[in-house]
mmCIF file of C-alpha atoms in Angstrom:
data_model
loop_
_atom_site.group_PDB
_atom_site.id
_atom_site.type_symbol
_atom_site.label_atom_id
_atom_site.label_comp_id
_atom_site.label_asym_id
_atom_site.label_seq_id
_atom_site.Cartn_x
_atom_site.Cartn_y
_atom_site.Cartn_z
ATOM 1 C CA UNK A 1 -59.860 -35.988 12.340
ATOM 2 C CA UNK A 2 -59.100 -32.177 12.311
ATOM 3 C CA UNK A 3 -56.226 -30.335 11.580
ATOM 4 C CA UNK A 4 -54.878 -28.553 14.550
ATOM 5 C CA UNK A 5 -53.744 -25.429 15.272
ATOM 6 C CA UNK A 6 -52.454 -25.991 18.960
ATOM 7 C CA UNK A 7 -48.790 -28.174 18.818
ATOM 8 C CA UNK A 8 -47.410 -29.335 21.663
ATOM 9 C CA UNK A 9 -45.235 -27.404 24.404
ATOM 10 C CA UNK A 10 -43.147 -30.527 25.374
ATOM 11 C CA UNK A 11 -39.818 -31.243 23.726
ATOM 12 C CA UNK A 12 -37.536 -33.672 23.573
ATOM 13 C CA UNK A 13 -35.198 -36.071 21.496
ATOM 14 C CA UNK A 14 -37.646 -39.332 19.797
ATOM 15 C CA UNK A 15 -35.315 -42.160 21.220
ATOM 16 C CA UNK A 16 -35.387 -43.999 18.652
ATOM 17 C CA UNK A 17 -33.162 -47.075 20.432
ATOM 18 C CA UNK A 18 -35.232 -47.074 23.225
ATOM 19 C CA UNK A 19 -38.624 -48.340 20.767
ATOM 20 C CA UNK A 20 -40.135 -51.786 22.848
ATOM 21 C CA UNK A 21 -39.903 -54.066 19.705
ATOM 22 C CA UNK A 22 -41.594 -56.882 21.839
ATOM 23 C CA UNK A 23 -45.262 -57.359 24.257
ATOM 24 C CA UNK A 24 -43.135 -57.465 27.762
ATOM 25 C CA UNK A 25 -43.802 -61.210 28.170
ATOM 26 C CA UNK A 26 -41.272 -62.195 24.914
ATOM 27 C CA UNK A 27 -38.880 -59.904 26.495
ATOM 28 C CA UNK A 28 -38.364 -62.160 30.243
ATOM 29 C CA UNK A 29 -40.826 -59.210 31.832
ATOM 30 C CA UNK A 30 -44.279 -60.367 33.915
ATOM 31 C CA UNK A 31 -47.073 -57.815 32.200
ATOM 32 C CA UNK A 32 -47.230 -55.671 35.451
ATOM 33 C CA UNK A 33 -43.712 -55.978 35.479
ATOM 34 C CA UNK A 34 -43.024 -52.935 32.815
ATOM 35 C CA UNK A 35 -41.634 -49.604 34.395
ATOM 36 C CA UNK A 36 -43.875 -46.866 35.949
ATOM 37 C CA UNK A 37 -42.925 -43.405 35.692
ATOM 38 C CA UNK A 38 -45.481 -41.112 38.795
ATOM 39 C CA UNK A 39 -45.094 -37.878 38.604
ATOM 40 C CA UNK A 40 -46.963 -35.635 40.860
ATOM 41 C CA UNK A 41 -46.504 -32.483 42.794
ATOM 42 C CA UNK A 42 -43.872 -34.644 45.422
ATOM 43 C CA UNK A 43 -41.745 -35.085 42.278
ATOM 44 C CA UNK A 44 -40.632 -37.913 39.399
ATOM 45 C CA UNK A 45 -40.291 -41.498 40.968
ATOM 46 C CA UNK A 46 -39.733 -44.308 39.103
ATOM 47 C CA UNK A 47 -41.118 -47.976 39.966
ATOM 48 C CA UNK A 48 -43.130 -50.690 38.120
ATOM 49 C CA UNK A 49 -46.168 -50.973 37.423
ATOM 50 C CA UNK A 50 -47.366 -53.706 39.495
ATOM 51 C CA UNK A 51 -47.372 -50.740 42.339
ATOM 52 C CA UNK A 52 -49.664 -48.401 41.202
ATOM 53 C CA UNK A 53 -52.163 -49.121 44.006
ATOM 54 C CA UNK A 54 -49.726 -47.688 46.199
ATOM 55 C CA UNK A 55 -49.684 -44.674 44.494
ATOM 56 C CA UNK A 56 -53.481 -43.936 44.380
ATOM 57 C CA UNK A 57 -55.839 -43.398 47.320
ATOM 58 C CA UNK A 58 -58.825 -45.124 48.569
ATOM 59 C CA UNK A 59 -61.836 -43.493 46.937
ATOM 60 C CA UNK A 60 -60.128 -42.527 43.651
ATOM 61 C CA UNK A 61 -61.737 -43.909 40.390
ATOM 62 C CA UNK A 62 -59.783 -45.801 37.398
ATOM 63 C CA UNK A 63 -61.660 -45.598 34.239
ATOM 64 C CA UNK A 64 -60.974 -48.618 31.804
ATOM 65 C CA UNK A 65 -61.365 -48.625 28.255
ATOM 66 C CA UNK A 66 -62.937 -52.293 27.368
ATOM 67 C CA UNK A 67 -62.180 -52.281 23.710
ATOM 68 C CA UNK A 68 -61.158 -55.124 22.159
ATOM 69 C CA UNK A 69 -58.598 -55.041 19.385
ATOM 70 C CA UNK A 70 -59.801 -56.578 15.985
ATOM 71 C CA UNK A 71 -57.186 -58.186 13.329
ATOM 72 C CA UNK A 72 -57.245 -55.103 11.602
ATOM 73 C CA UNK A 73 -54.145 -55.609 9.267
ATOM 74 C CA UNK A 74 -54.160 -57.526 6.072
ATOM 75 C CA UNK A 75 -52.112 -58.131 2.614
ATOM 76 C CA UNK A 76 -53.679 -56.574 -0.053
ATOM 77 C CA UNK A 77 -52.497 -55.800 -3.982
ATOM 78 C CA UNK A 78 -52.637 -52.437 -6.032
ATOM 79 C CA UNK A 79 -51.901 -52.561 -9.587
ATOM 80 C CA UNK A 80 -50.522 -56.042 -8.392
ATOM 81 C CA UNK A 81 -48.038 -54.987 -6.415
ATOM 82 C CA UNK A 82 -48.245 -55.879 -3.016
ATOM 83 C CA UNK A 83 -48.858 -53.496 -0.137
ATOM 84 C CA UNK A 84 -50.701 -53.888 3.445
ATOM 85 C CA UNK A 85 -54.065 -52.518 4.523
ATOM 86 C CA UNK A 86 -54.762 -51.051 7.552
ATOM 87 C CA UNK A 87 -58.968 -51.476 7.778
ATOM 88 C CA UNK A 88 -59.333 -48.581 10.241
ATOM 89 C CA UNK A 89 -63.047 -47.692 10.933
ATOM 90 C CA UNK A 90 -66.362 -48.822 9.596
ATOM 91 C CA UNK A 91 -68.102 -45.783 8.870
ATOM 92 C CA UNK A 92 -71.721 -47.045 8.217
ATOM 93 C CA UNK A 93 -74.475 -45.848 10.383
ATOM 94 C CA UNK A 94 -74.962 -49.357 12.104
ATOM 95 C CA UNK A 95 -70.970 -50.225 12.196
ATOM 96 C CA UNK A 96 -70.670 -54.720 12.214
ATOM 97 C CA UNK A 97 -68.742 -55.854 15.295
ATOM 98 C CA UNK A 98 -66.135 -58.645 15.053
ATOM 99 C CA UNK A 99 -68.586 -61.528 15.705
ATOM 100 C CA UNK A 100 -69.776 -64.641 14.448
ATOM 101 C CA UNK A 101 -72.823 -62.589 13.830
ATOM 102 C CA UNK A 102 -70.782 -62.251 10.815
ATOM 103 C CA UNK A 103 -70.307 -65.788 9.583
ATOM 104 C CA UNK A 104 -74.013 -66.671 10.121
ATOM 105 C CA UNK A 105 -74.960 -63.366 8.025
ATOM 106 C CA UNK A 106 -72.219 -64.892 5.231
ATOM 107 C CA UNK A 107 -73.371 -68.501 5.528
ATOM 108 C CA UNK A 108 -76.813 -67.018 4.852
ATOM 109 C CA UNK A 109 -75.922 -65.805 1.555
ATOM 110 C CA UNK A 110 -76.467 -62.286 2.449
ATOM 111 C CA UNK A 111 -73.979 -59.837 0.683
ATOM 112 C CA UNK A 112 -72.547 -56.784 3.040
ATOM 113 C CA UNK A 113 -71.313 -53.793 1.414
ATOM 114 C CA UNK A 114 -69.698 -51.240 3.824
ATOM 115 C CA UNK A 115 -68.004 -48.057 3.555
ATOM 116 C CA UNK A 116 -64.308 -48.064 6.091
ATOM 117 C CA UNK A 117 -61.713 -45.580 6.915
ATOM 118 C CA UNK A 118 -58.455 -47.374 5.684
ATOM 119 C CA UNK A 119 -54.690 -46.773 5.663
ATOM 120 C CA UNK A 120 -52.626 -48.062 3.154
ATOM 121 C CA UNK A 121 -49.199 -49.317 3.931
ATOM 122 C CA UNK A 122 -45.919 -50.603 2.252
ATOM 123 C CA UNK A 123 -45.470 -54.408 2.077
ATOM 124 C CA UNK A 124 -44.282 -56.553 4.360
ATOM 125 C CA UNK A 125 -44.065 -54.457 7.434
ATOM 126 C CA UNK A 126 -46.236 -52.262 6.714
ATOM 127 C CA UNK A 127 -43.428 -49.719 7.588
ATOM 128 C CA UNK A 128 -44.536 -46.461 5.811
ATOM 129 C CA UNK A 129 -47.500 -45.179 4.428
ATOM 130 C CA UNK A 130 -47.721 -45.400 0.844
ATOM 131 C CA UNK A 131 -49.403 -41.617 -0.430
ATOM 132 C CA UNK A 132 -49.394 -41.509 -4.110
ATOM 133 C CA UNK A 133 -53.289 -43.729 -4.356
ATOM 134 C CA UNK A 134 -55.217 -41.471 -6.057
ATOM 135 C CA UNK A 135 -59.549 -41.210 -5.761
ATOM 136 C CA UNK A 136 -61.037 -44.486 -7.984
ATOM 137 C CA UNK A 137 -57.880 -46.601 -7.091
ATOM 138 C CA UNK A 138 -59.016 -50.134 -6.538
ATOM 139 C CA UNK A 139 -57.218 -52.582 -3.591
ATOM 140 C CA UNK A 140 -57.824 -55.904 -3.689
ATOM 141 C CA UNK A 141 -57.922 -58.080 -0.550
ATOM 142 C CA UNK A 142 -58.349 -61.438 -1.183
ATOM 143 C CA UNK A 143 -61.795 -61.661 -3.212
ATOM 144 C CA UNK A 144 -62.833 -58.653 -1.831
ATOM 145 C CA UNK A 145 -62.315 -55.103 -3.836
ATOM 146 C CA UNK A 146 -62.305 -51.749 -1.986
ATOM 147 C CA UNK A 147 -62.967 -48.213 -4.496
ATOM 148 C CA UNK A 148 -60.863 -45.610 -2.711
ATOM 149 C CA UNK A 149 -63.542 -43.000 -2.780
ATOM 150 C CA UNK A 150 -62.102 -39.589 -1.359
ATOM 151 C CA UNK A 151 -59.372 -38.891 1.526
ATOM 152 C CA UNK A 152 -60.808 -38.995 4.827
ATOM 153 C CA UNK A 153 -61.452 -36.499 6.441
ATOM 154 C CA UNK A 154 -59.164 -34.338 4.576
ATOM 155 C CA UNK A 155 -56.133 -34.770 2.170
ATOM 156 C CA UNK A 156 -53.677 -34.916 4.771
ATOM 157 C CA UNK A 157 -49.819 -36.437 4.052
ATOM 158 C CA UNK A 158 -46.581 -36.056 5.955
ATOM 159 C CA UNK A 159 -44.698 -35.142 2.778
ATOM 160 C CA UNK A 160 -47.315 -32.514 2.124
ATOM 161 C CA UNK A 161 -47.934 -34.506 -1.235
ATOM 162 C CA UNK A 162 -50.671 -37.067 -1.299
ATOM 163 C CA UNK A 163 -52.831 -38.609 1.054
ATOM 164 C CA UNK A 164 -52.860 -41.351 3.946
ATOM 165 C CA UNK A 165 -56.351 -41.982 5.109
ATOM 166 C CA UNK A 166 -58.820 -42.530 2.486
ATOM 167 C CA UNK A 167 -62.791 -43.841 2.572
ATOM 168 C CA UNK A 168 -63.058 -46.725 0.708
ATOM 169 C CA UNK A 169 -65.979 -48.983 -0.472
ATOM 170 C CA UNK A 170 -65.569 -52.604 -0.032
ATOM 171 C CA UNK A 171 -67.948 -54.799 -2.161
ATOM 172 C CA UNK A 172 -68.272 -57.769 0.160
ATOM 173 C CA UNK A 173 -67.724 -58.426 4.275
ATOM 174 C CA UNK A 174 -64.544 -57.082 4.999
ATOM 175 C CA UNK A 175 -65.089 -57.876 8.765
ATOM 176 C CA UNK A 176 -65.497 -61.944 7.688
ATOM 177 C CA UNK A 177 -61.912 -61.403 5.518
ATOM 178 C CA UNK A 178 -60.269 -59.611 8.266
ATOM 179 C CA UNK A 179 -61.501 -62.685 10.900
ATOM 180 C CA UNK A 180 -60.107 -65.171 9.034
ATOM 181 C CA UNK A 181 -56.884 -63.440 7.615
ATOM 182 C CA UNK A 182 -56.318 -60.565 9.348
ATOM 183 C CA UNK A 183 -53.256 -59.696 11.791
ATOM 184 C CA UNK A 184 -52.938 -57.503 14.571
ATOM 185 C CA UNK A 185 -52.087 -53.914 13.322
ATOM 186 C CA UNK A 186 -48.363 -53.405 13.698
ATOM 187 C CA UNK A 187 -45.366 -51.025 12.489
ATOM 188 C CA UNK A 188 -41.648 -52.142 10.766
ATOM 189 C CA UNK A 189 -40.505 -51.152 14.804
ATOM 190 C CA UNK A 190 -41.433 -54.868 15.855
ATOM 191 C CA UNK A 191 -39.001 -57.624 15.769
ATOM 192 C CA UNK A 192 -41.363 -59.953 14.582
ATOM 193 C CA UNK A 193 -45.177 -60.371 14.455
ATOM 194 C CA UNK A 194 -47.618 -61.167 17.739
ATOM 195 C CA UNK A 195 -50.662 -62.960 18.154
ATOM 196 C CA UNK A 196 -53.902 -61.153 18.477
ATOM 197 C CA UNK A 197 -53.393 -62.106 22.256
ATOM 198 C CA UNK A 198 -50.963 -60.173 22.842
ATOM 199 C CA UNK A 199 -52.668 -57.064 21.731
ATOM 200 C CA UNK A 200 -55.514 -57.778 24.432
ATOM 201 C CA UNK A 201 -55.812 -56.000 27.507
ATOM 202 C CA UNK A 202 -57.051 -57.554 30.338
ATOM 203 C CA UNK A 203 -60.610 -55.712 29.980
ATOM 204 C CA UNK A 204 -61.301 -56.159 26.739
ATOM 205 C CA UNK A 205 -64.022 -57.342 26.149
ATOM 206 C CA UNK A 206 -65.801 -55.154 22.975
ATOM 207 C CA UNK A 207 -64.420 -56.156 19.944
ATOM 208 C CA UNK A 208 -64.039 -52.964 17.657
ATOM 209 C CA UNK A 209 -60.556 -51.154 18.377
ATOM 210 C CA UNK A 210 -58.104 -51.254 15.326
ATOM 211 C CA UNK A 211 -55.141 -50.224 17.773
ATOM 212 C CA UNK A 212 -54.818 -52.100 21.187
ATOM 213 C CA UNK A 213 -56.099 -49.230 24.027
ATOM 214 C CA UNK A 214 -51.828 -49.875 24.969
ATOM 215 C CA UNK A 215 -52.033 -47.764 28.470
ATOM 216 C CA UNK A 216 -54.046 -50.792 29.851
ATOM 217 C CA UNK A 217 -51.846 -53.290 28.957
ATOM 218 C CA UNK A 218 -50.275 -53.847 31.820
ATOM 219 C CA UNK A 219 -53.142 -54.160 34.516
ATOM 220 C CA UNK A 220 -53.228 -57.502 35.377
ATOM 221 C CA UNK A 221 -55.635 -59.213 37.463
ATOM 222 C CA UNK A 222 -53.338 -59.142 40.721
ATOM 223 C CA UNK A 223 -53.084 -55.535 40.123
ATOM 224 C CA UNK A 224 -57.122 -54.881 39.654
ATOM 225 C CA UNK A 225 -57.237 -56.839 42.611
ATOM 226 C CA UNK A 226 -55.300 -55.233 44.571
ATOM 227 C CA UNK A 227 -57.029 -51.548 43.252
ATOM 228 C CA UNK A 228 -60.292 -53.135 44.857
ATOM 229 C CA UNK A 229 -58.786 -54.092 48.326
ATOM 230 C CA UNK A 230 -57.201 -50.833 48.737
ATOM 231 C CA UNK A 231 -60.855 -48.956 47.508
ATOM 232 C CA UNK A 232 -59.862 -47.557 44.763
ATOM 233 C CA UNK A 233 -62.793 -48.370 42.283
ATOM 234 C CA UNK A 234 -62.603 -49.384 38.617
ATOM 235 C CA UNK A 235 -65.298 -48.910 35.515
ATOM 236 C CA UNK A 236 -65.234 -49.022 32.235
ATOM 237 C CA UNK A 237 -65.887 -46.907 29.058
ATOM 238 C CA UNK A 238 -65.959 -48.046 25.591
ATOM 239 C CA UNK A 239 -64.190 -46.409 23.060
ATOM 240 C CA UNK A 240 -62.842 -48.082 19.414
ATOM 241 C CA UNK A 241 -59.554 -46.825 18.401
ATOM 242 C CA UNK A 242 -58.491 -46.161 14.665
ATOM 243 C CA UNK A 243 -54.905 -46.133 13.355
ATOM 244 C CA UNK A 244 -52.917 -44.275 15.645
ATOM 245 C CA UNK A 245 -49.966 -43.092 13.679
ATOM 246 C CA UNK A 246 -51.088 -39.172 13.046
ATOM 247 C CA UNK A 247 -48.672 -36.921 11.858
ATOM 248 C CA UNK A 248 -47.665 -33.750 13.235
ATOM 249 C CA UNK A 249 -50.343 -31.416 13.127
ATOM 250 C CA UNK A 250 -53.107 -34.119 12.937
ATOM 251 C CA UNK A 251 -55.999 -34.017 15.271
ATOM 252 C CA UNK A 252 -57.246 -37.943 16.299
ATOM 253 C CA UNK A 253 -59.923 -39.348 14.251
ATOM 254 C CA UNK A 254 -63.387 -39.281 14.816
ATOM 255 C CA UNK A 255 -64.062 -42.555 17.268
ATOM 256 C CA UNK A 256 -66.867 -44.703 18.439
ATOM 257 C CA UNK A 257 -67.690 -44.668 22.167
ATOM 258 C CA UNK A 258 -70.176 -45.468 25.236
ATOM 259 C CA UNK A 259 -69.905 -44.594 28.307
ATOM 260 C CA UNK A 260 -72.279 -46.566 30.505
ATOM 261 C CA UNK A 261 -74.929 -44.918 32.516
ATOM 262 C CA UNK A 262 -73.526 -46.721 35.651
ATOM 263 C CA UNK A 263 -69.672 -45.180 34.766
ATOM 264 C CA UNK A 264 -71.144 -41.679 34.569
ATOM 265 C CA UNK A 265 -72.948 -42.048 38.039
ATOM 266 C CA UNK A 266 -69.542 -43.632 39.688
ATOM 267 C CA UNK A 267 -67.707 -40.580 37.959
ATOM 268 C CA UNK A 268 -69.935 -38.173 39.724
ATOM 269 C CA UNK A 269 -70.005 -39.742 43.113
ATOM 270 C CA UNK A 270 -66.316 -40.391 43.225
ATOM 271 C CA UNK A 271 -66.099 -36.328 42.745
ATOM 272 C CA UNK A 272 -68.745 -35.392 44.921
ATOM 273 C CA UNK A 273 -66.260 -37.432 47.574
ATOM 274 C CA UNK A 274 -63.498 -35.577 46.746
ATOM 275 C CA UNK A 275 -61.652 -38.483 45.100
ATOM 276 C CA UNK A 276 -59.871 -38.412 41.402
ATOM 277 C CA UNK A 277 -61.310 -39.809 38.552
ATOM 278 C CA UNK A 278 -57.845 -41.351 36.848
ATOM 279 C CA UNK A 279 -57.892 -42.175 33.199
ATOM 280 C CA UNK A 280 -56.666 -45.063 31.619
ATOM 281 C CA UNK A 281 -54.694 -43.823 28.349
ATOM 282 C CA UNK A 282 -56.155 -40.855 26.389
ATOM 283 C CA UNK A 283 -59.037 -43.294 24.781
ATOM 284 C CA UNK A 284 -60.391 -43.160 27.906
ATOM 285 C CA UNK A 285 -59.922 -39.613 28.437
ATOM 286 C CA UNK A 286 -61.467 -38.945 25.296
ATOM 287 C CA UNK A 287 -64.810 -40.734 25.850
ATOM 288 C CA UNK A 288 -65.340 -39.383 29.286
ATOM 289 C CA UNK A 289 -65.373 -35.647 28.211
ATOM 290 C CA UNK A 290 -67.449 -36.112 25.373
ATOM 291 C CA UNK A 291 -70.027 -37.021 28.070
ATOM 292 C CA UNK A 292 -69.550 -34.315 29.948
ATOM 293 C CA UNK A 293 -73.140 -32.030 30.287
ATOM 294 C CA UNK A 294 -73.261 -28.131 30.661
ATOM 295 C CA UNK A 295 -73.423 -28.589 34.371
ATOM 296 C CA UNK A 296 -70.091 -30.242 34.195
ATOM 297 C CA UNK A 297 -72.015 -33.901 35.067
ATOM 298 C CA UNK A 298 -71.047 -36.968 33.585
ATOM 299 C CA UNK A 299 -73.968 -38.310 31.688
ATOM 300 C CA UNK A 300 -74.621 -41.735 29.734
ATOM 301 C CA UNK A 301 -73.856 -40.950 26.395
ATOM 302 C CA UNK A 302 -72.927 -43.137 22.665
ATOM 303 C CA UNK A 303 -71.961 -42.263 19.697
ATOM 304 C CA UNK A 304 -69.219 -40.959 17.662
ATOM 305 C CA UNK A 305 -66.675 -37.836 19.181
ATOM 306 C CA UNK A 306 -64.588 -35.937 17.857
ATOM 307 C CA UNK A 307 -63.422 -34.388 20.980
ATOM 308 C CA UNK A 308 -60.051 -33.135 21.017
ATOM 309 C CA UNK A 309 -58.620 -31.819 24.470
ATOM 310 C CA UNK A 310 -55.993 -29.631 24.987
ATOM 311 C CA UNK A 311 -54.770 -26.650 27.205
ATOM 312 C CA UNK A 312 -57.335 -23.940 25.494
ATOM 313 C CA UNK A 313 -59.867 -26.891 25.803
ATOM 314 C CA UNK A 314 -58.997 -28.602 29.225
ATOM 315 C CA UNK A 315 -60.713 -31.394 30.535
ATOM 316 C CA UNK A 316 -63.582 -30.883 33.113
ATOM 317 C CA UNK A 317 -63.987 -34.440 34.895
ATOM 318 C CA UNK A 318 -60.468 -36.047 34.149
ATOM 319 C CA UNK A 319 -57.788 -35.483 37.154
ATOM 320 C CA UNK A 320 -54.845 -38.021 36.432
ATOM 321 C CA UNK A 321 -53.441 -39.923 33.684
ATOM 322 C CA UNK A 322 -52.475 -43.187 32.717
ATOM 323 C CA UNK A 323 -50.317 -43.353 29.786
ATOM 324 C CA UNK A 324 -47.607 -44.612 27.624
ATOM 325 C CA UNK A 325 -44.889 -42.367 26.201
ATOM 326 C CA UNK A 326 -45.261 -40.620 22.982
ATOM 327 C CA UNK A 327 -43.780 -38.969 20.292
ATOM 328 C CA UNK A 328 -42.465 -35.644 19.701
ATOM 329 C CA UNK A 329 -45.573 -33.639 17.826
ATOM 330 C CA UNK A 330 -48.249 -36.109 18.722
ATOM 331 C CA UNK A 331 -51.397 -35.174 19.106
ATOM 332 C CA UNK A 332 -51.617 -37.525 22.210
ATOM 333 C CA UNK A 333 -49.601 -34.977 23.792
ATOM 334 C CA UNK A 334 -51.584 -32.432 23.902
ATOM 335 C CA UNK A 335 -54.131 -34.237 25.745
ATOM 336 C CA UNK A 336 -51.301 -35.040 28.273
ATOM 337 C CA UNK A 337 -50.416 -31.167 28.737
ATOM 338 C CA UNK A 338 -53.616 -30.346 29.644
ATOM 339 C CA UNK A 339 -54.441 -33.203 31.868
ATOM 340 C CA UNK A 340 -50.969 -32.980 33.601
ATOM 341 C CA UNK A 341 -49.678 -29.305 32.957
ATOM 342 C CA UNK A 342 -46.912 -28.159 30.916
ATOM 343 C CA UNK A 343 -44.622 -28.476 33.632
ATOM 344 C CA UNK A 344 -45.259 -32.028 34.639
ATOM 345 C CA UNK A 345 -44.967 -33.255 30.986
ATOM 346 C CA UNK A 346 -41.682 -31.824 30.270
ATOM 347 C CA UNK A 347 -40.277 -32.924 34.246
ATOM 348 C CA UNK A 348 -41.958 -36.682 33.265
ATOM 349 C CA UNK A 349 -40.744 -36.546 29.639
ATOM 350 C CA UNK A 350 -37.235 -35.765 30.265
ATOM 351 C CA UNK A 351 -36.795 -38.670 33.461
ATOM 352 C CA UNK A 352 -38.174 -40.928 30.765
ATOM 353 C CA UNK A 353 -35.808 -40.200 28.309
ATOM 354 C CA UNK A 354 -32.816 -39.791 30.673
ATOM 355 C CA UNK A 355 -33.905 -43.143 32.582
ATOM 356 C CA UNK A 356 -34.086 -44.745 28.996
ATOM 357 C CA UNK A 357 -37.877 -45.957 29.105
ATOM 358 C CA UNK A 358 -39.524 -47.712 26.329
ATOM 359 C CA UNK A 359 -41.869 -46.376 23.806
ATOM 360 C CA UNK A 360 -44.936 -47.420 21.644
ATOM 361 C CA UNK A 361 -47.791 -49.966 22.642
ATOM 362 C CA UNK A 362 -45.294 -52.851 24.330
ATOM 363 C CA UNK A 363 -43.052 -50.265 25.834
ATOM 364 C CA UNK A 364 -43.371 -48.727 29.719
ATOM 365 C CA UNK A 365 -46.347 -46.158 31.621
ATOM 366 C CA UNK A 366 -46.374 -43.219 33.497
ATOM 367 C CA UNK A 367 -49.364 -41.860 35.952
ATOM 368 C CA UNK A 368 -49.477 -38.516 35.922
ATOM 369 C CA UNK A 369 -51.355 -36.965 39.592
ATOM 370 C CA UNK A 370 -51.251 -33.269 38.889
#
């Protein structure tokens, strides 16, 4: 994560009222069933998302981020008052997947010491971040005690005072606490808490994200089917998420990612044809331009990115978006801008707020066809 100089162009009024405080399903609404902002250069028209094959041609290319989402939220005590974690990233070099890989390597007796990105949070709903932990604090989750080391990357804090992200050392298996206690992670916006279930997108199938990829969340098989019949191809990336909730002037977090030798050469052909390589949320977005070679290919390519796009740093492969709605000063939203131009994110952002769309991971999509 970098601080950024570039702020979004796009303004309007956070509706606060209009947050989606349930997954679609709890609120009488099929999956594919949530509202679909398209904006392209015909204009805003608004639909749902179970029809977004009609809106893309045979030949284009949808990219899919198959991330998994891990239980990466868990009660924890600090100078034993409670408070919630929010386990991030594993930052060693070899970074343990949510497996039972895990339970044979604790059966076996063998400790596991590991080094995460973590967020700490106020208890019970983990509705703000709490700032005031200082370097050498000590958290303890279950039997299991994490050092806060040093911020990461940066002190960084919305107040200006303190810090939110910190590297901590964790003296035992975090990833064997988290699978047997740990929760989706969620914000005090909810109206109650979900199962890990409903934080899964239909492609997920890499466990490792600690926020659910959201912009896929409403593909459903029907509609991947459909996609296919109509020739519209679909393949996937990889990318692991960490907590999304940056602050203004935040860059995104450093983030693990793959992207598939096959995906690069279906990237290239679909170009070479003259069809548009459509992203699936800015995850995918992400991954595919850190691929991208000096001869503006698509190669196969893993690792760790900290590729940030925006309008002085455009992308080179990506031509539309799939995307939920964000908030005022996000990041995110620069990587929208220069995917969709200025224009087109102001024109989308203002139907969605007039039209009274919902926000945050459970909330409605746009798909953005500059």
């Amino acid at each position: 994560m970098t601080a950024l100089a570039a702020r979004p162009r796009t303004r309007f009024d956070a509706p606060d009222d209009r947050t989606a405080p349930a997954p679609a399903e709890s609120r009488g609404v099929d999956r594919d069933g949530v509202r679909l902002l398209v904006a392209s250069r015909d204009g805003v028209e608004h639909t749902v998302f179970r029809s977004l094959p009609d809106h893309l041609n045979a030949g284009d290319l949808v990219v899919v981020n198959n991330s998994a989402t891990i239980a990466g939220q868990v009660d924890a005590r600090r100078d034993g008052a409670p408070i919630v974690l929010h386990a991030a990233t594993p930052l060693d070099e070899h970074p343990t997947k949510f497996s039972p890989a895990s339970l044979l390597r604790h059966f076996a007796g063998t400790p596991h010491h590991s080094t995460w990105v973590v967020e700490l949070r106020s208890a019970p709903d983990a509705a703000r971040a709490v700032l005031d932990a200082q370097p050498g604090d000590h958290v303890e989750v279950g039997p299991l005690v994490l050092t806060l080391r040093a911020p990461y990357p940066f002190a960084s804090s919305p107040t200006g005072v303190g810090n939110r992200l910190w590297q901590a050392e964790v003296d035992g298996d975090l990833v064997e606490h988290l699978w047997h206690h740990g929760r989706p992670i969620s914000y005090g916006y909810l109206d109650r808490s979900y199962p890990l279930a409903d934080y899964q997108t239909v492609f997920a199938t890499v466990p490792g994200s600690a926020e659910m990829p959201s912009a896929a969340r409403p593909f459903t098989p029907q509609v991947v089917t459909r996609l296919v019949a109509a020739g519209v191809g679909v393949a996937p990336i990889t990318l692991h998420t960490g907590v999304s909730s940056q602050e203004a002037g935040e860059g995104p977090q450093a983030e693990r990612f793959d992207v598939p030798e096959v995906t690069a050469r279906q990237v290239n052909a679909t170009r070479r044809a003259g069809g548009r390589i459509v992203a699936v949320g800015t995850t995918v977005a992400r991954a595919l331009e850190s691929a991208v070679n000096c001869e503006g290919l698509v190669v196969g390519a893993a690792g760790w990115t900290e590729r940030v796009i925006t309008r002085d740093d455009p992308p080179r492969v990506v031509d539309g978006l799939i995307t939920g709605w964000h908030d005022p000063h996000a990041s995110h939203l620069l990587l929208v801008e220069a995917i969709a131009g200025e224009e087109m994110t102001q024109a989308a952002y203002d139907a969605a707020v007039r039209e009274r769309y919902r926000w945050h991971e459970f909330g409605d999509s746009a798909l953005l066809l500059p």
